[in-house]
Short mmCIF file of C-alpha atoms and ligand atoms in Angstrom, two decimals:
data_model
loop_
_atom_site.label_atom_id
_atom_site.label_comp_id
_atom_site.label_asym_id
_atom_site.label_seq_id
_atom_site.Cartn_x
_atom_site.Cartn_y
_atom_site.Cartn_z
CA MET O 1247 -0.08 -0.03 -0.11
CA ASP O 1248 1.33 3.42 -1.03
CA TYR O 1249 1.14 6.22 1.59
CA PHE O 1250 1.03 10.08 0.90
CA GLU O 1251 1.01 13.12 3.21
CA PRO O 1252 0.19 15.86 0.69
CA LYS O 1253 0.83 19.55 1.81
CA THR O 1254 -1.67 21.12 -0.31
CA ILE O 1255 -5.16 20.50 -1.67
CA THR O 1256 -3.75 20.57 -5.29
CA GLU O 1257 -1.15 17.85 -4.43
CA ALA O 1258 -3.84 15.59 -2.58
CA LEU O 1259 -6.17 15.98 -5.75
CA SER O 1260 -3.44 14.77 -8.08
CA VAL O 1261 -2.63 11.76 -5.92
CA LEU O 1262 -6.53 10.88 -5.86
CA ALA O 1263 -6.58 11.32 -9.65
CA LYS O 1264 -3.50 9.08 -10.26
CA TYR O 1265 -4.84 6.11 -7.94
CA GLY O 1266 -8.72 6.68 -8.80
CA GLU O 1267 -10.95 4.22 -6.80
CA HIS O 1268 -7.95 2.63 -5.16
CA ALA O 1269 -6.99 5.78 -3.08
CA ASN O 1270 -8.49 6.39 0.22
CA VAL O 1271 -8.39 9.61 1.99
CA ILE O 1272 -7.56 9.40 5.51
CA ALA O 1273 -8.50 12.14 8.15
CA GLY O 1274 -9.05 11.02 11.84
CA GLY O 1275 -9.09 7.36 10.76
CA THR O 1276 -11.67 6.25 13.12
CA ASP O 1277 -13.66 4.75 10.20
CA VAL O 1278 -10.73 4.16 7.78
CA MET O 1279 -8.67 2.23 10.20
CA VAL O 1280 -11.47 -0.17 11.13
CA ASP O 1281 -12.24 -0.71 7.47
CA MET O 1282 -8.49 -1.56 6.87
CA LYS O 1283 -8.55 -4.05 9.77
CA TYR O 1284 -11.80 -5.89 9.02
CA LYS O 1285 -12.47 -5.25 5.25
CA GLU O 1286 -9.59 -4.62 2.78
CA GLU O 1287 -6.38 -2.14 2.40
CA PRO O 1288 -6.85 0.48 -0.18
CA GLY O 1289 -4.03 0.63 -2.85
CA CYS O 1290 -2.95 3.92 -1.50
CA LEU O 1291 -3.81 6.15 1.79
CA VAL O 1292 -3.96 9.78 1.39
CA ASN O 1293 -3.39 11.44 4.84
CA ILE O 1294 -4.78 15.02 4.51
CA LYS O 1295 -3.96 16.06 8.05
CA LYS O 1296 -0.56 17.89 6.94
CA ILE O 1297 -2.65 20.27 4.67
CA PRO O 1298 -2.78 23.63 6.77
CA GLY O 1299 -5.90 25.59 7.11
CA LEU O 1300 -8.48 22.80 7.19
CA ASP O 1301 -9.09 22.64 10.84
CA THR O 1302 -10.56 25.91 11.71
CA ILE O 1303 -14.04 27.44 12.89
CA GLN O 1304 -14.61 30.90 11.58
CA GLU O 1305 -17.75 33.16 11.48
CA ASN O 1306 -18.34 34.71 8.29
CA GLY O 1307 -21.24 37.20 8.61
CA ALA O 1308 -24.43 35.21 9.10
CA SER O 1309 -22.73 31.71 8.76
CA LEU O 1310 -20.06 29.66 10.18
CA GLN O 1311 -17.33 28.08 8.19
CA MET O 1312 -15.77 24.86 9.21
CA GLY O 1313 -12.73 22.97 7.91
CA PRO O 1314 -13.19 19.23 7.48
CA LEU O 1315 -10.32 18.50 9.65
CA VAL O 1316 -12.23 20.07 12.74
CA THR O 1317 -12.64 17.32 15.20
CA ILE O 1318 -15.99 16.45 16.96
CA ARG O 1319 -14.34 17.46 20.30
CA ASP O 1320 -13.31 20.86 18.73
CA ILE O 1321 -17.03 21.60 17.99
CA GLU O 1322 -18.21 20.19 21.30
CA THR O 1323 -15.83 22.70 23.12
CA SER O 1324 -16.29 25.55 20.82
CA ARG O 1325 -18.53 28.32 22.47
CA LEU O 1326 -19.38 29.86 19.14
CA VAL O 1327 -20.90 26.60 17.92
CA ARG O 1328 -22.61 25.96 21.22
CA GLU O 1329 -24.29 29.47 21.21
CA ARG O 1330 -24.87 29.86 17.53
CA LEU O 1331 -25.59 26.31 16.29
CA PRO O 1332 -26.79 24.28 19.30
CA LEU O 1333 -28.40 21.60 17.13
CA LEU O 1334 -25.10 20.65 15.73
CA TRP O 1335 -23.28 21.06 19.03
CA GLU O 1336 -25.86 18.58 20.50
CA SER O 1337 -25.16 15.90 17.96
CA CYS O 1338 -21.32 16.17 18.59
CA HIS O 1339 -21.95 16.13 22.39
CA GLN O 1340 -23.80 12.88 22.06
CA PHE O 1341 -21.13 11.46 19.72
CA ALA O 1342 -19.21 8.16 20.79
CA SER O 1343 -16.81 8.53 23.53
CA LEU O 1344 -14.41 11.34 24.35
CA GLN O 1345 -11.41 9.34 22.76
CA ILE O 1346 -13.31 9.04 19.42
CA ARG O 1347 -14.58 12.50 19.60
CA ASN O 1348 -10.81 13.80 19.95
CA THR O 1349 -9.87 12.12 16.79
CA ALA O 1350 -12.92 11.82 14.44
CA THR O 1351 -13.49 14.71 12.14
CA ILE O 1352 -16.61 16.34 10.98
CA GLY O 1353 -15.35 15.96 7.35
CA GLY O 1354 -14.80 12.22 7.82
CA ASN O 1355 -18.27 11.84 9.28
CA ILE O 1356 -19.85 13.61 6.39
CA CYS O 1357 -17.71 11.79 3.71
CA ARG O 1358 -18.38 8.40 5.38
CA ALA O 1359 -21.97 9.10 4.30
CA SER O 1360 -23.28 6.61 6.84
CA PRO O 1361 -27.03 7.15 7.28
CA SER O 1362 -26.56 7.13 10.89
CA GLY O 1363 -23.74 9.72 11.12
CA GLU O 1364 -24.34 11.85 13.96
CA THR O 1365 -23.78 15.31 12.35
CA LEU O 1366 -25.66 14.68 9.03
CA ALA O 1367 -29.28 15.14 10.10
CA PRO O 1368 -28.44 18.42 12.08
CA LEU O 1369 -26.38 19.72 8.79
CA LEU O 1370 -29.55 18.92 6.56
CA ALA O 1371 -31.77 20.83 9.15
CA LEU O 1372 -29.45 23.76 9.13
CA GLU O 1373 -29.37 23.69 5.35
CA ALA O 1374 -25.49 23.77 5.36
CA LYS O 1375 -23.48 23.39 2.15
CA ALA O 1376 -20.43 21.60 1.33
CA LYS O 1377 -17.30 23.17 -0.62
CA LEU O 1378 -15.89 20.45 -2.77
CA ALA O 1379 -12.48 20.58 -4.67
CA PHE O 1380 -11.87 18.58 -7.86
CA ARG O 1381 -8.82 18.86 -10.38
CA ASP O 1382 -11.04 20.72 -12.84
CA GLY O 1383 -12.33 23.31 -10.01
CA GLU O 1384 -14.42 23.66 -7.06
CA LYS O 1385 -18.27 23.62 -6.46
CA THR O 1386 -20.47 24.33 -3.57
CA GLU O 1387 -23.35 21.98 -2.88
CA ALA O 1388 -26.12 21.61 -0.42
CA PHE O 1389 -25.82 18.63 1.60
CA ILE O 1390 -29.25 17.29 0.64
CA SER O 1391 -27.90 16.40 -2.86
CA PHE O 1392 -24.29 15.67 -1.67
CA PHE O 1393 -25.51 12.54 0.09
CA GLN O 1394 -26.36 9.76 -2.45
CA GLY O 1395 -26.61 6.52 -0.65
CA PRO O 1396 -24.72 4.67 2.08
CA GLY O 1397 -21.13 5.45 1.76
CA LYS O 1398 -21.72 7.37 -1.42
CA THR O 1399 -21.28 10.97 -2.23
CA SER O 1400 -21.20 13.25 -5.02
CA LEU O 1401 -17.44 13.54 -4.34
CA GLY O 1402 -16.84 10.15 -5.94
CA SER O 1403 -13.32 8.86 -5.47
CA LYS O 1404 -11.39 12.05 -6.86
CA GLY O 1405 -12.71 15.06 -4.76
CA LEU O 1406 -12.13 16.45 -1.64
CA LEU O 1407 -14.41 18.10 0.84
CA THR O 1408 -12.56 21.48 1.74
CA GLU O 1409 -15.33 23.44 3.68
CA ILE O 1410 -18.70 23.33 5.56
CA GLU O 1411 -20.62 26.30 5.41
CA ILE O 1412 -23.49 26.38 7.94
CA PRO O 1413 -25.95 29.31 7.76
CA TYR O 1414 -27.27 30.59 11.24
CA PRO O 1415 -30.91 29.85 11.60
CA PRO O 1416 -33.28 32.80 11.58
CA LYS O 1417 -34.02 34.73 14.58
CA GLY O 1418 -36.40 32.98 16.91
CA SER O 1419 -35.22 29.52 15.87
CA HIS O 1420 -34.86 26.71 18.33
CA GLY O 1421 -33.71 23.26 17.54
CA VAL O 1422 -32.85 19.90 19.05
CA TYR O 1423 -31.17 16.70 18.20
CA LEU O 1424 -32.39 13.56 19.77
CA LYS O 1425 -30.44 10.42 19.31
CA HIS O 1426 -31.81 6.85 20.18
CA ALA O 1427 -29.17 4.29 20.82
CA VAL O 1428 -28.85 1.22 23.01
CA ARG O 1429 -25.82 2.52 25.02
CA GLY O 1430 -26.53 6.37 24.58
CA ALA O 1431 -23.79 8.39 23.23
CA MET O 1432 -21.42 5.16 23.19
CA ASP O 1433 -23.42 3.68 20.40
CA ILE O 1434 -24.15 4.58 16.64
CA ALA O 1435 -27.51 5.92 16.51
CA MET O 1436 -30.64 3.66 15.78
CA VAL O 1437 -32.41 6.82 15.01
CA GLY O 1438 -31.38 10.36 15.01
CA VAL O 1439 -34.10 13.25 14.57
CA ALA O 1440 -32.99 17.08 14.24
CA VAL O 1441 -35.92 19.51 14.48
CA LEU O 1442 -35.54 23.15 14.09
CA ILE O 1443 -38.41 25.46 14.55
CA THR O 1444 -38.90 29.40 13.96
CA ALA O 1445 -41.81 30.64 15.78
CA ASP O 1446 -43.68 33.68 14.34
CA ALA O 1447 -43.27 37.23 16.07
CA GLY O 1448 -46.12 36.70 18.62
CA ASN O 1449 -45.03 33.15 19.33
CA SER O 1450 -48.52 31.66 18.45
CA SER O 1451 -47.57 29.47 15.20
CA LEU O 1452 -44.70 28.07 13.18
CA GLN O 1453 -43.21 30.40 10.80
CA ASP O 1454 -40.87 27.64 9.58
CA VAL O 1455 -40.07 24.04 10.63
CA ARG O 1456 -37.33 21.86 9.39
CA ILE O 1457 -37.08 18.13 10.43
CA ALA O 1458 -34.29 15.75 9.32
CA LEU O 1459 -34.04 12.02 10.04
CA GLY O 1460 -30.85 9.94 10.33
CA ALA O 1461 -30.40 6.20 10.20
CA VAL O 1462 -33.91 5.44 8.64
CA ALA O 1463 -33.25 5.77 4.98
CA PRO O 1464 -30.06 5.01 2.78
CA THR O 1465 -29.23 8.77 3.19
CA PRO O 1466 -30.30 11.23 5.91
CA ILE O 1467 -33.47 12.76 4.85
CA ARG O 1468 -35.60 15.83 5.19
CA ALA O 1469 -39.34 15.02 6.25
CA THR O 1470 -40.70 17.42 3.75
CA LYS O 1471 -44.35 16.45 3.93
CA THR O 1472 -44.36 16.82 7.56
CA GLU O 1473 -42.76 20.02 7.35
CA ALA O 1474 -45.38 21.29 4.86
CA LEU O 1475 -48.10 20.06 7.19
CA LEU O 1476 -46.77 22.04 10.05
CA ARG O 1477 -45.56 25.33 8.42
CA GLY O 1478 -47.83 28.28 9.38
CA ARG O 1479 -49.85 26.31 11.83
CA SER O 1480 -50.29 26.54 15.71
CA LEU O 1481 -48.92 23.69 17.47
CA THR O 1482 -51.44 21.38 19.18
CA ALA O 1483 -51.10 18.01 20.63
CA ALA O 1484 -53.34 16.66 17.89
CA LEU O 1485 -51.30 18.26 15.25
CA VAL O 1486 -47.95 17.04 16.76
CA LYS O 1487 -49.37 13.42 16.88
CA GLU O 1488 -50.48 13.67 13.19
CA ALA O 1489 -46.96 15.32 12.15
CA ALA O 1490 -45.11 12.39 14.11
CA THR O 1491 -47.00 9.68 12.33
CA LEU O 1492 -46.43 11.29 8.86
CA ALA O 1493 -42.67 11.69 9.64
CA ALA O 1494 -42.44 7.94 10.39
CA SER O 1495 -44.23 7.14 7.13
CA GLU O 1496 -41.67 9.40 5.26
CA SER O 1497 -38.85 7.23 6.62
CA SER O 1498 -37.91 3.75 4.97
CA PRO O 1499 -35.90 2.19 7.72
CA ILE O 1500 -34.35 -1.30 7.41
CA THR O 1501 -33.91 -4.18 9.67
CA ASP O 1502 -30.29 -4.74 10.93
CA GLN O 1503 -28.27 -5.87 13.83
CA ARG O 1504 -29.18 -2.79 15.70
CA SER O 1505 -33.04 -2.64 15.29
CA SER O 1506 -35.93 -3.89 13.33
CA ALA O 1507 -37.41 -1.50 10.63
CA GLU O 1508 -40.82 -1.52 12.70
CA TYR O 1509 -39.09 -0.41 15.85
CA ARG O 1510 -37.12 2.36 14.04
CA GLY O 1511 -40.41 3.53 12.69
CA TRP O 1512 -41.80 3.90 16.23
CA ILE O 1513 -38.78 5.60 17.44
CA VAL O 1514 -39.09 8.30 14.46
CA GLU O 1515 -42.58 8.88 15.69
CA ALA O 1516 -41.59 9.39 19.38
CA LEU O 1517 -38.51 11.51 18.58
CA THR O 1518 -40.41 13.71 16.25
CA ARG O 1519 -43.05 14.35 18.74
CA ARG O 1520 -40.71 15.03 21.51
CA GLY O 1521 -38.46 17.27 19.36
CA LEU O 1522 -41.49 19.26 18.29
CA GLU O 1523 -42.72 19.72 21.88
CA GLN O 1524 -39.18 20.58 23.12
CA SER O 1525 -38.31 23.08 20.59
CA TRP O 1526 -41.61 24.79 20.74
CA LYS O 1527 -41.27 25.06 24.59
CA ALA O 1528 -37.85 26.57 24.00
CA ALA O 1529 -39.20 28.89 21.41
CA SER O 1530 -42.50 30.12 22.93
CA GLY O 1531 -42.14 29.11 26.64
CA LYS O 1532 -45.32 27.30 26.26
CA GLU O 1533 -46.19 23.59 26.38
CA VAL O 1534 -48.15 21.98 23.56
CA VAL O 1535 -51.63 21.17 24.56
C1 FAD Y 31 -15.80 3.04 18.50
C2 FAD Y 31 -16.40 3.88 17.51
C3 FAD Y 31 -17.63 4.52 17.87
C4 FAD Y 31 -18.15 5.53 16.82
N1 FAD Y 31 -19.26 6.19 17.32
C5 FAD Y 31 -19.87 6.99 16.33
C6 FAD Y 31 -21.19 7.79 16.71
O1 FAD Y 31 -21.61 7.84 17.88
N2 FAD Y 31 -21.62 8.64 15.89
C7 FAD Y 31 -21.11 8.75 14.60
O2 FAD Y 31 -21.69 9.45 13.71
N3 FAD Y 31 -20.14 7.98 14.05
C8 FAD Y 31 -19.38 7.14 15.10
N4 FAD Y 31 -18.24 6.49 14.81
C9 FAD Y 31 -17.77 6.52 13.33
C10 FAD Y 31 -16.62 7.57 13.13
O3 FAD Y 31 -16.07 7.85 14.23
C11 FAD Y 31 -17.09 8.77 12.48
O4 FAD Y 31 -17.69 8.66 11.32
C12 FAD Y 31 -16.12 9.92 12.17
O5 FAD Y 31 -16.67 11.24 12.21
C13 FAD Y 31 -15.28 9.77 11.06
O6 FAD Y 31 -14.29 10.70 10.91
P1 FAD Y 31 -12.71 10.42 10.66
O7 FAD Y 31 -11.90 11.79 10.74
O8 FAD Y 31 -12.10 9.46 11.71
O9 FAD Y 31 -12.76 9.75 9.33
P2 FAD Y 31 -11.74 8.88 8.67
O10 FAD Y 31 -11.99 7.37 9.02
O11 FAD Y 31 -10.55 9.45 8.42
O12 FAD Y 31 -12.55 9.03 7.09
C14 FAD Y 31 -13.91 8.52 7.05
C15 FAD Y 31 -14.25 8.43 5.51
O13 FAD Y 31 -14.44 9.92 4.96
C16 FAD Y 31 -13.36 10.05 3.84
N5 FAD Y 31 -12.90 11.36 4.11
C17 FAD Y 31 -12.31 12.06 5.29
N6 FAD Y 31 -12.17 13.34 5.13
C18 FAD Y 31 -12.43 13.69 3.85
C19 FAD Y 31 -12.26 14.80 3.07
N7 FAD Y 31 -12.05 16.04 3.53
N8 FAD Y 31 -12.71 14.69 1.82
C20 FAD Y 31 -13.04 13.51 1.08
N9 FAD Y 31 -13.12 12.43 1.82
C21 FAD Y 31 -12.84 12.35 3.09
C22 FAD Y 31 -12.40 9.02 4.04
O14 FAD Y 31 -11.84 8.63 2.84
C23 FAD Y 31 -13.34 7.90 4.51
O15 FAD Y 31 -13.99 7.41 3.48
C24 FAD Y 31 -17.56 5.64 15.51
C25 FAD Y 31 -16.44 4.99 15.11
C26 FAD Y 31 -15.72 4.15 16.30
C27 FAD Y 31 -14.55 3.36 15.85
#
């Protein structure tokens, strides 16, 4: 196996172009090293950790720009993220053990494209974008189209994720990330639900609502029918129940070693209901009745 430590993005891209699908980028290595042990070794490893400038968190007007080498622990300990993007902060706080959080990067979590990846549902709800670099240029793409299937992204084997841009949610927004796993944060999510609501000026109805579901479809998804049902309405217990059932019907979970598909559907329903109730209470100070 060949091994490279490029010092620039251009250098990394030329190695990726040369080795094509036989190359594997490595960042924190918490997924790649496990794959190398239990699956197969790639023809070449491209360690991007020596490329400067990919590990910063910066505010840029009404959004936050994050390098792909920012670790999950960097996010968890960032006051800026905690104050401005609590939804993303919450998902990183519930991510694996401290040892893994210290090593795992947000770029690796995204590019792994596991439907259960902890940060993915929050990034969809926050309508974040990816900056991607290829040999023939750069492009910016919303994460909703970036994820194409388990382990598949629009990067293919020849591109690099170079930045994550996360717009701040509108004023009056409140969000929650709820994870269901057998061993809490120590386990990969069986279901993850991110809910972000924006209350109207009088705190009487939902001006906007975004719901993203993780681990219940081949990619993380937005529950768009549920969002449409709720937008502009006042939240009542009956509406929350209807929305939670609809969100479950928008998911298409599988049965695997972690859970049956049926159980995952029930959890989507329960977490959507809880997410709506909690974010409404945070936004308006009122319980849903
Ligand atoms: C014990 C354990 C517990 C875990 N618990 C969780 C959990 O609770 N929640 C969760 O979501 N995940 C969990 N994971 C999975 C893993 O830690 C995460 O997916 C992590 O964020 C991957 O980041 P990394 O930097 O280690 O990625 P790496 O392993 O280095 O890379 C992951 C993938 O992304 C690609 N890649 C990385 N960076 C880039 C880039 N900039 N451009 C293009 N491609 C890139 C690599 O080629 C590889 O395919 C766990 C893993 C372990 C071993």
